[in-house]
mmCIF file of C-alpha atoms in Angstrom:
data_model
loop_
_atom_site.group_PDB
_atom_site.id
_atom_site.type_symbol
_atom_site.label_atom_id
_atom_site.label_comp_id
_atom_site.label_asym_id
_atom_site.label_seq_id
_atom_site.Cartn_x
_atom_site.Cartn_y
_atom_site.Cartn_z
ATOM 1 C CA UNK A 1116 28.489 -27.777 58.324
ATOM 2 C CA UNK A 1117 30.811 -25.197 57.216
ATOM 3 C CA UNK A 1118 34.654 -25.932 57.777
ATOM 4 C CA UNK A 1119 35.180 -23.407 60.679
ATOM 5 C CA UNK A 1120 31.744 -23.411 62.304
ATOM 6 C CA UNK A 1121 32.975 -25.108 64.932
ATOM 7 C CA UNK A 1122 35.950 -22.425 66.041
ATOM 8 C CA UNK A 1123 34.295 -19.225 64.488
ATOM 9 C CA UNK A 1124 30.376 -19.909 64.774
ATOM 10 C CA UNK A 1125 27.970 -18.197 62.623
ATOM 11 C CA UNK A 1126 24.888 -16.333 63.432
ATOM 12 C CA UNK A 1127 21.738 -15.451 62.100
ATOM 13 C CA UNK A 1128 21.632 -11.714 61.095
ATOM 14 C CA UNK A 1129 18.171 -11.521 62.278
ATOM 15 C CA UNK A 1130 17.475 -13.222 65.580
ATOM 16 C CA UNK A 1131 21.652 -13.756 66.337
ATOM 17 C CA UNK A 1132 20.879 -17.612 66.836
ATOM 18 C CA UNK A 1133 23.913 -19.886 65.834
ATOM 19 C CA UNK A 1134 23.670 -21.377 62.205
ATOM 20 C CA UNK A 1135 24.241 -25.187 62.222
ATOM 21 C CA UNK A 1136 25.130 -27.259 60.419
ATOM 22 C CA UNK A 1137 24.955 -25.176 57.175
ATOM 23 C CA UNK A 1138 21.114 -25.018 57.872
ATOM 24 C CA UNK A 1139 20.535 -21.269 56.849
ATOM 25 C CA UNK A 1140 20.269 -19.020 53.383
ATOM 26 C CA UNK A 1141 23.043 -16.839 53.150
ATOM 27 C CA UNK A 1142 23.212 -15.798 56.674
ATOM 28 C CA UNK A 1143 19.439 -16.131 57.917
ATOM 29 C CA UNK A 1144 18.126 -18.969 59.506
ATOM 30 C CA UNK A 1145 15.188 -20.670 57.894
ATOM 31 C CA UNK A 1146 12.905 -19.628 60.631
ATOM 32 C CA UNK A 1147 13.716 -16.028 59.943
ATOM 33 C CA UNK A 1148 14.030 -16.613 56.384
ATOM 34 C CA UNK A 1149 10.253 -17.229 56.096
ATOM 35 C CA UNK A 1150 9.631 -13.624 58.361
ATOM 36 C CA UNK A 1151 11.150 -12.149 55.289
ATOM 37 C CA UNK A 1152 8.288 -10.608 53.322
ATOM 38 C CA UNK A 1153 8.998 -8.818 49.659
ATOM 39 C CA UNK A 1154 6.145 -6.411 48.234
ATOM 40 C CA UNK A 1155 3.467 -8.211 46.676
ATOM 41 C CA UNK A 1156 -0.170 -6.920 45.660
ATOM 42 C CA UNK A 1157 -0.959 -3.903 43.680
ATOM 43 C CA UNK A 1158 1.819 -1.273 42.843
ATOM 44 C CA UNK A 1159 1.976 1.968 41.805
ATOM 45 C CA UNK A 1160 2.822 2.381 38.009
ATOM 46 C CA UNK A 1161 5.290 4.854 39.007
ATOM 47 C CA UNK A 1162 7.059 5.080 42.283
ATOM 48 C CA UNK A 1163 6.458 1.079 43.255
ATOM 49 C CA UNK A 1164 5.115 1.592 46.488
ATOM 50 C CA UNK A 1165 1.989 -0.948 47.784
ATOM 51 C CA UNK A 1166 -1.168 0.848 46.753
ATOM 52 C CA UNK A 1167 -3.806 0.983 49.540
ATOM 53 C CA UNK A 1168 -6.865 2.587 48.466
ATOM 54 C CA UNK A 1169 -5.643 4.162 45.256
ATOM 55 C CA UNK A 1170 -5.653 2.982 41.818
ATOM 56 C CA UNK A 1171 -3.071 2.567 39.568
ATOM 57 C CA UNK A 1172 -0.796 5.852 40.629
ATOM 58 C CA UNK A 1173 -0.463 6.600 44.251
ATOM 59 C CA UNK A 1174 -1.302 10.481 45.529
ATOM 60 C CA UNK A 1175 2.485 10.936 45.899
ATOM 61 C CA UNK A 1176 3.153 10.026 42.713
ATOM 62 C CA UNK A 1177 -0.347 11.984 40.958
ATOM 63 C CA UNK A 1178 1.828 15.598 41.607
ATOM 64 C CA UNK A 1179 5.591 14.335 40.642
ATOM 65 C CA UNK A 1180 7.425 14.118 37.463
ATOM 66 C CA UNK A 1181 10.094 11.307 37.670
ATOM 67 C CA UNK A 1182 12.670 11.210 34.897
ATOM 68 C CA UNK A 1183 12.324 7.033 34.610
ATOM 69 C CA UNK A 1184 9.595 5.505 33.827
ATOM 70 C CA UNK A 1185 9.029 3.193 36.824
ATOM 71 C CA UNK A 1186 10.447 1.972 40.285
ATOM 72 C CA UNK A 1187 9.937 -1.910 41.603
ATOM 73 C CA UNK A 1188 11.458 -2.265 44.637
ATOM 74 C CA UNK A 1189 11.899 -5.958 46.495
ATOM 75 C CA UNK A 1190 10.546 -4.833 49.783
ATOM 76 C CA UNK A 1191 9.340 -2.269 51.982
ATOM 77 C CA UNK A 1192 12.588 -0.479 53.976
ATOM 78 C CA UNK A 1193 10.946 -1.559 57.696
ATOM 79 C CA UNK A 1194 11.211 -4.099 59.492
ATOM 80 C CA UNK A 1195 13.898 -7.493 58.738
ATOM 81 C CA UNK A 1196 14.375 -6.356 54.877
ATOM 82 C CA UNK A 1197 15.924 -3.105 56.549
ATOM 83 C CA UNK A 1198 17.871 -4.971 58.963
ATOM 84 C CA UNK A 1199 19.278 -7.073 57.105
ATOM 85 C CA UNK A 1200 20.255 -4.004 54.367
ATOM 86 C CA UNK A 1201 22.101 -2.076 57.618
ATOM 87 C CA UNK A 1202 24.054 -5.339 58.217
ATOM 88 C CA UNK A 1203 25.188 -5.697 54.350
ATOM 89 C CA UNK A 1204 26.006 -1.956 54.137
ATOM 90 C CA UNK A 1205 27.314 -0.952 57.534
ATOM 91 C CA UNK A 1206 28.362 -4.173 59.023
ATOM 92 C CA UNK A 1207 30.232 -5.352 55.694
ATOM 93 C CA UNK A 1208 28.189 -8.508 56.111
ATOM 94 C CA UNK A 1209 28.752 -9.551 52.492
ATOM 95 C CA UNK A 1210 27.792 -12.919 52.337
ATOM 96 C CA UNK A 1211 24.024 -11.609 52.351
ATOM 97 C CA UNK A 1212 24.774 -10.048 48.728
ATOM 98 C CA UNK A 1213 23.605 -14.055 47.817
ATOM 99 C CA UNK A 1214 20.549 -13.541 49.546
ATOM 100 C CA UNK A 1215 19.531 -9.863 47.858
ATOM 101 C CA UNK A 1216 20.950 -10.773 44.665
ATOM 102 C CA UNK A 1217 18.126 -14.107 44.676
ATOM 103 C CA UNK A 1218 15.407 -11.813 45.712
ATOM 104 C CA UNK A 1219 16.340 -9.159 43.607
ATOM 105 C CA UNK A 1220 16.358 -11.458 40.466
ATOM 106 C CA UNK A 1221 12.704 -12.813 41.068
ATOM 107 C CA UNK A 1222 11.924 -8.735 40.649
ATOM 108 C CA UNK A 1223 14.043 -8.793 38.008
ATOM 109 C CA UNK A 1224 12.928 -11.807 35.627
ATOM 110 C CA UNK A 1225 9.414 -10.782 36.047
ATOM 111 C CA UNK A 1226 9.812 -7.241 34.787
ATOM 112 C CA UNK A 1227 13.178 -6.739 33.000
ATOM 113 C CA UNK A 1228 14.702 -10.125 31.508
ATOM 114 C CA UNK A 1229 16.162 -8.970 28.929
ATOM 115 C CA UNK A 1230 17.486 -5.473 30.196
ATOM 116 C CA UNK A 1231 20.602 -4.890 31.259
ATOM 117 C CA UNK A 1232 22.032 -3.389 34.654
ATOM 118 C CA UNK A 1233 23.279 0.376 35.398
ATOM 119 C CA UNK A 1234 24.204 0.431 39.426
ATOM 120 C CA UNK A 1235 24.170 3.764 40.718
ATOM 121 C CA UNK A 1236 27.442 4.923 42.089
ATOM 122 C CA UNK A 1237 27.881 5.553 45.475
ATOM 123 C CA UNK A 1238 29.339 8.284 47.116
ATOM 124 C CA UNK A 1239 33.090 8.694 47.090
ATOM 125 C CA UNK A 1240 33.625 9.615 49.975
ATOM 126 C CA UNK A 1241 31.005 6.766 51.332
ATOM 127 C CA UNK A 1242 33.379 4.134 49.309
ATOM 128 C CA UNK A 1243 36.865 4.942 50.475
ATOM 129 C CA UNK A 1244 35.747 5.208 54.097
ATOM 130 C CA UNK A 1245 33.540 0.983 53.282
ATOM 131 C CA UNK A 1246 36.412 -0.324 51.194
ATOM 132 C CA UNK A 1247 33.337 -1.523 48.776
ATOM 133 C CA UNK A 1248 30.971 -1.099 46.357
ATOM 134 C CA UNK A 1249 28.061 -2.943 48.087
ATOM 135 C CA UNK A 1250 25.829 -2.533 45.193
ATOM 136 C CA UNK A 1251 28.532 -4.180 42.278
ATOM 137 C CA UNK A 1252 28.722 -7.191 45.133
ATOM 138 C CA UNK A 1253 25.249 -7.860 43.993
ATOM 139 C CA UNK A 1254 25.859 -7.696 40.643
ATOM 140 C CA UNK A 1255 28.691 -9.759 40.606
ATOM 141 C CA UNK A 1256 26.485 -12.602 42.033
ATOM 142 C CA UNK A 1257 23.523 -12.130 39.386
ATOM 143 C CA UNK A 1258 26.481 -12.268 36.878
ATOM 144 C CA UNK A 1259 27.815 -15.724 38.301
ATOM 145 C CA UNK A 1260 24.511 -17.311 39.213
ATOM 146 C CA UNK A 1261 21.645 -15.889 36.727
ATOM 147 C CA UNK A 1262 24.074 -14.530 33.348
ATOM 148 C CA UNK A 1263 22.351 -11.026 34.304
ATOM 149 C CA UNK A 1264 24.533 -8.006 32.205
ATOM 150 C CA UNK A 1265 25.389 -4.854 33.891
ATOM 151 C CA UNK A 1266 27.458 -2.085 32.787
ATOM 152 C CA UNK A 1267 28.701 0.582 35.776
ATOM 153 C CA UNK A 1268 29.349 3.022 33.297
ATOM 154 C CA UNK A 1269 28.306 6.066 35.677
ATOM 155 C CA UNK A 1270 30.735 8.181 37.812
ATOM 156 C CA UNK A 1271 30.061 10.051 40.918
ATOM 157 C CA UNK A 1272 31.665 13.239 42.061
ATOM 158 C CA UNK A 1273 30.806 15.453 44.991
ATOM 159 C CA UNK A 1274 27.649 16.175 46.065
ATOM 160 C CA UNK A 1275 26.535 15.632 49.636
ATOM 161 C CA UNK A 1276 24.137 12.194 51.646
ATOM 162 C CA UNK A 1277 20.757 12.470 50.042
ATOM 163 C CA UNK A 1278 18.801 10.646 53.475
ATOM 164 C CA UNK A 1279 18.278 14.573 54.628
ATOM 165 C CA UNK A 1280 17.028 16.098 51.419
ATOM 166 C CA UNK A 1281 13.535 16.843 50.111
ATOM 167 C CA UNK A 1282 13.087 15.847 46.772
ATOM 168 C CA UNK A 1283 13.494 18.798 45.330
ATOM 169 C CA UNK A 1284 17.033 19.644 46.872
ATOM 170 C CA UNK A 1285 18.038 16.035 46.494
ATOM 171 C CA UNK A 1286 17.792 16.474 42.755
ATOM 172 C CA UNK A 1287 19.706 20.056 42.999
ATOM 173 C CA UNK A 1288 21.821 18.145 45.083
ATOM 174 C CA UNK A 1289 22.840 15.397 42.752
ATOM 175 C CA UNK A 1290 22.868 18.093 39.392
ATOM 176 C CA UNK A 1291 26.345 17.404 37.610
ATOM 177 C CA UNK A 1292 27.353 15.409 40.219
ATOM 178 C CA UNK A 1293 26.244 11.592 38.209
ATOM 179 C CA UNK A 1294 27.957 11.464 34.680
ATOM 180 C CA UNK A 1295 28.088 8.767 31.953
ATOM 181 C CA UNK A 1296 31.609 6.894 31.174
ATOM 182 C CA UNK A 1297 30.807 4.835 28.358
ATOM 183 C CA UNK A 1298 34.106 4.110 26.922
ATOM 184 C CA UNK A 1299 33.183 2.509 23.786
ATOM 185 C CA UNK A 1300 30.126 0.496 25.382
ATOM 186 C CA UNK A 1301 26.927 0.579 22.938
ATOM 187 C CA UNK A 1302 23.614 0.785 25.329
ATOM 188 C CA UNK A 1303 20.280 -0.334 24.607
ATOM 189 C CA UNK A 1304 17.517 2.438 24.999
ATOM 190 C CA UNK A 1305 16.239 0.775 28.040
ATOM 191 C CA UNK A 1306 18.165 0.060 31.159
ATOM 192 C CA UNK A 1307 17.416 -0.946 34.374
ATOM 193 C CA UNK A 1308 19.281 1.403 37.537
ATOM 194 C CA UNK A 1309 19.732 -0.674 40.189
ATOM 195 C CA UNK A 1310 20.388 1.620 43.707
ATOM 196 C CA UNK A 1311 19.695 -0.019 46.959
ATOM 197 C CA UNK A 1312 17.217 2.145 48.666
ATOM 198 C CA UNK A 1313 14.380 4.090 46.604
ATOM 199 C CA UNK A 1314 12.636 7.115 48.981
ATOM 200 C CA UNK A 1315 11.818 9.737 46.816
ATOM 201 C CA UNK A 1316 13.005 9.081 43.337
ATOM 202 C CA UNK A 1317 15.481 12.113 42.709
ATOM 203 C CA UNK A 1318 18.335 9.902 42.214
ATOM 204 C CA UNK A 1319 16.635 7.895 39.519
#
């Protein structure tokens, strides 16, 4: 049990049951923990996504010209993965950066061990209002817990919420908004950009 679960319980972020006794990961309870499903099957090369009927690219993917080579996500964005994303983001639950920072590295040892780590920079404006970088919270636990690199060496400036955008305009959108501070850092040709929610690829 935790010190001050007794005066300030703690509940699960999916089903709001009380945590005892230290019995949950990171702020899920075990029983929700094993609800928690992260994409497995066939992918598309490109974009990620589960394929259903098509093979190797998905029809999205077939008329679109992405300047990366390819998206993995962890999970879909339904269901608990995308509750428990709106409680890390919105409701500053931060101790659930342990729980996507595990998840994420599974992902990550499988297809990019030896890469290191670009986040993409939030919105200013987004920041200031949060108090936090939700996406360098991560990081900082793959750094402590798994030795994984990353470098934040891009800056954000203007530019308006993509969620509203098709993917053209969210790529005219984001045009001289992302730029590179290096400061003396040598890169690798390969990186890996780690944002937190991938829906049409213009950021990348």
């Amino acid at each position: 049990m935790y010190p001050l679960d007794i005066i300030f319980p703690r509940n699960c972020e999916i089903c709001g049951n009380n945590l005892l006794y230290g019995r949950d990961y990171h702020g899920v309870c075990p029983d929700c923990f094993r609800q928690i499903e992260t994409i497995q099957g066939e992918r598309c090369n490109k974009c990620g996504r589960p394929l259903i009927s098509e093979m190797t690219t998905c029809t999205i993917c077939r008329e679109r010209q992405y300047d990366f080579i390819r998206n993995v996500s962890v999970f879909e964005y339904a269901g608990l993965p995308r509750k428990l994303i709106h409680a890390y983001k919105f409701s500053r639950r931060k101790e659930l950066s342990f729980l996507f920072a595990d998840f994420l590295y599974i992902v990550y040892a499988e297809y990019y061990r030896t890469l290191p780590i670009v986040p993409v920079p939030g919105r200013k404006k987004t920041r200031k209002k949060s108090g936090w970088e939700h996406i360098e919270t991560i990081l900082s636990v793959l750094h402590k817990n798994y030795g994984v690199v990353s470098y934040p060496v891009l800056r954000r400036t203007g530019g308006k919420a993509q969620k509203t955008l098709s993917f053209e305009d969210r790529k005219k959108n984001l045009n001289n908004t992302i730029t590179p501070f290096i400061n003396g850092i040598r890169l690798p040709t390969a990186v890996v950009l780690l944002d937190d929610v991938f829906t049409t690829g213009a950021t990348a």
